[in-house]
């Protein structure tokens, strides 16, 4: 079994910062491309940021310049999302997801359970 567990969500005032982390555990051979998506109330899910196995990031226009995705330098199988200059429209449930090569079932897409981020004054 493979699990993705997010942490670091919470409430912050506009202009504030939060750091989300996602830890992958289980029978993992290799963690491939990873990403963060979000779903705001009443809106469709939005892909926020992606990162390749080599560490190349990409961002949605709505967060470019404010969010930074990274892979764990000293911690295996971890992906983080540093969020700065947060706006009320960043309020959403944030999900970590990606492609993971498992020892028993090949490569599959896995999703975390989500973590709430609320930006409000």
CSV table of C-alpha atoms in Angstrom, one decimal:
chain,number,residue,atom,x,y,z
A,1,UNK,CA,0.0,0.0,0.0
A,2,UNK,CA,1.1,3.5,-0.8
A,3,UNK,CA,-0.1,6.6,1.1
A,4,UNK,CA,0.3,10.3,0.5
A,5,UNK,CA,-0.2,12.4,3.7
A,6,UNK,CA,-0.4,16.1,3.5
A,7,UNK,CA,0.3,18.5,6.4
A,8,UNK,CA,0.8,22.2,7.1
A,9,UNK,CA,-2.6,23.6,6.2
A,10,UNK,CA,-4.4,26.1,8.4
A,11,UNK,CA,-5.7,29.6,8.5
A,12,UNK,CA,-3.7,32.7,7.7
A,13,UNK,CA,-4.3,36.4,7.0
A,14,UNK,CA,-4.0,37.8,3.5
A,15,UNK,CA,-0.3,38.4,2.7
A,16,UNK,CA,0.7,35.6,5.0
A,17,UNK,CA,2.6,32.4,4.2
A,18,UNK,CA,2.1,28.7,4.7
A,19,UNK,CA,4.2,25.6,3.9
A,20,UNK,CA,2.4,22.4,2.9
A,21,UNK,CA,4.3,19.1,3.0
A,22,UNK,CA,3.4,15.7,1.5
A,23,UNK,CA,5.0,12.5,2.6
A,24,UNK,CA,4.7,9.4,0.5
A,25,UNK,CA,5.1,6.1,2.3
A,26,UNK,CA,4.6,2.4,1.6
A,27,UNK,CA,6.1,-0.1,-0.9
A,28,UNK,CA,7.6,2.6,-3.1
A,29,UNK,CA,10.2,1.9,-5.8
A,30,UNK,CA,10.3,5.4,-7.1
A,31,UNK,CA,8.4,8.7,-6.8
A,32,UNK,CA,7.9,10.1,-10.3
A,33,UNK,CA,6.3,13.5,-11.2
A,34,UNK,CA,4.4,15.0,-8.3
A,35,UNK,CA,1.9,17.9,-8.1
A,36,UNK,CA,-0.3,20.0,-5.9
A,37,UNK,CA,-3.9,20.7,-6.9
A,38,UNK,CA,-6.7,22.6,-5.1
A,39,UNK,CA,-10.4,22.7,-5.0
A,40,UNK,CA,-12.1,25.8,-3.8
A,41,UNK,CA,-15.8,25.8,-2.7
A,42,UNK,CA,-18.1,25.8,-5.7
A,43,UNK,CA,-15.2,25.7,-8.2
A,44,UNK,CA,-13.5,23.0,-10.3
A,45,UNK,CA,-10.3,21.4,-9.2
A,46,UNK,CA,-7.2,23.4,-10.3
A,47,UNK,CA,-3.7,22.1,-10.9
A,48,UNK,CA,-1.5,24.5,-8.9
A,49,UNK,CA,2.1,23.2,-9.3
A,50,UNK,CA,4.0,20.3,-10.7
A,51,UNK,CA,7.5,19.0,-10.3
A,52,UNK,CA,9.4,16.4,-12.4
A,53,UNK,CA,11.7,13.7,-11.1
A,54,UNK,CA,14.6,16.0,-12.0
A,55,UNK,CA,13.1,18.8,-10.0
A,56,UNK,CA,11.8,21.0,-12.8
A,57,UNK,CA,8.8,23.0,-11.5
A,58,UNK,CA,5.8,24.5,-13.3
A,59,UNK,CA,3.0,26.6,-12.0
A,60,UNK,CA,-0.5,27.8,-12.7
A,61,UNK,CA,-0.6,31.5,-13.7
A,62,UNK,CA,-2.7,32.2,-10.6
A,63,UNK,CA,0.2,31.2,-8.3
A,64,UNK,CA,3.3,31.8,-10.3
A,65,UNK,CA,5.8,34.0,-8.4
A,66,UNK,CA,4.0,33.3,-5.1
A,67,UNK,CA,4.2,29.5,-4.7
A,68,UNK,CA,7.3,27.3,-4.8
A,69,UNK,CA,7.1,23.5,-5.2
A,70,UNK,CA,10.1,21.4,-4.2
A,71,UNK,CA,11.1,17.9,-3.5
A,72,UNK,CA,12.7,16.9,-0.2
A,73,UNK,CA,16.4,17.5,-0.3
A,74,UNK,CA,17.2,15.4,2.7
A,75,UNK,CA,14.0,13.6,3.1
A,76,UNK,CA,13.1,10.9,0.6
A,77,UNK,CA,9.6,10.8,-0.9
A,78,UNK,CA,8.5,14.2,0.2
A,79,UNK,CA,7.2,17.2,-1.7
A,80,UNK,CA,6.5,20.6,-0.3
A,81,UNK,CA,4.6,23.7,-1.4
A,82,UNK,CA,5.8,27.0,0.0
A,83,UNK,CA,3.0,29.6,-0.4
A,84,UNK,CA,3.6,33.3,0.1
A,85,UNK,CA,1.6,36.5,-0.4
A,86,UNK,CA,-1.5,34.4,0.1
A,87,UNK,CA,-4.8,35.8,-1.1
A,88,UNK,CA,-8.4,35.0,-0.1
A,89,UNK,CA,-8.9,33.4,-3.5
A,90,UNK,CA,-6.2,30.8,-2.5
A,91,UNK,CA,-8.6,29.4,0.0
A,92,UNK,CA,-9.2,25.8,-0.9
A,93,UNK,CA,-8.5,22.2,0.0
A,94,UNK,CA,-5.0,21.4,-1.3
A,95,UNK,CA,-4.2,17.9,-2.5
A,96,UNK,CA,-0.8,16.3,-3.1
A,97,UNK,CA,-0.8,13.7,-5.9
A,98,UNK,CA,1.5,12.1,-8.4
A,99,UNK,CA,2.8,9.0,-10.2
A,100,UNK,CA,4.5,6.4,-8.0
A,101,UNK,CA,6.2,3.2,-9.1
A,102,UNK,CA,5.3,0.6,-6.6
A,103,UNK,CA,7.1,-2.7,-6.0
A,104,UNK,CA,3.9,-4.8,-6.6
A,105,UNK,CA,1.6,-2.9,-9.0
A,106,UNK,CA,3.7,-0.9,-11.4
A,107,UNK,CA,3.2,2.9,-11.7
A,108,UNK,CA,0.0,4.4,-10.5
A,109,UNK,CA,-1.4,7.8,-9.6
A,110,UNK,CA,-2.0,8.4,-5.9
A,111,UNK,CA,-3.7,11.2,-4.1
A,112,UNK,CA,-3.6,12.5,-0.6
A,113,UNK,CA,-6.6,13.2,1.6
A,114,UNK,CA,-6.3,16.9,1.3
A,115,UNK,CA,-5.5,19.7,3.7
A,116,UNK,CA,-7.5,22.9,4.2
A,117,UNK,CA,-6.0,26.3,3.6
A,118,UNK,CA,-8.0,29.3,4.6
A,119,UNK,CA,-6.9,32.9,3.8
A,120,UNK,CA,-9.1,35.4,5.6
A,121,UNK,CA,-8.8,38.6,7.6
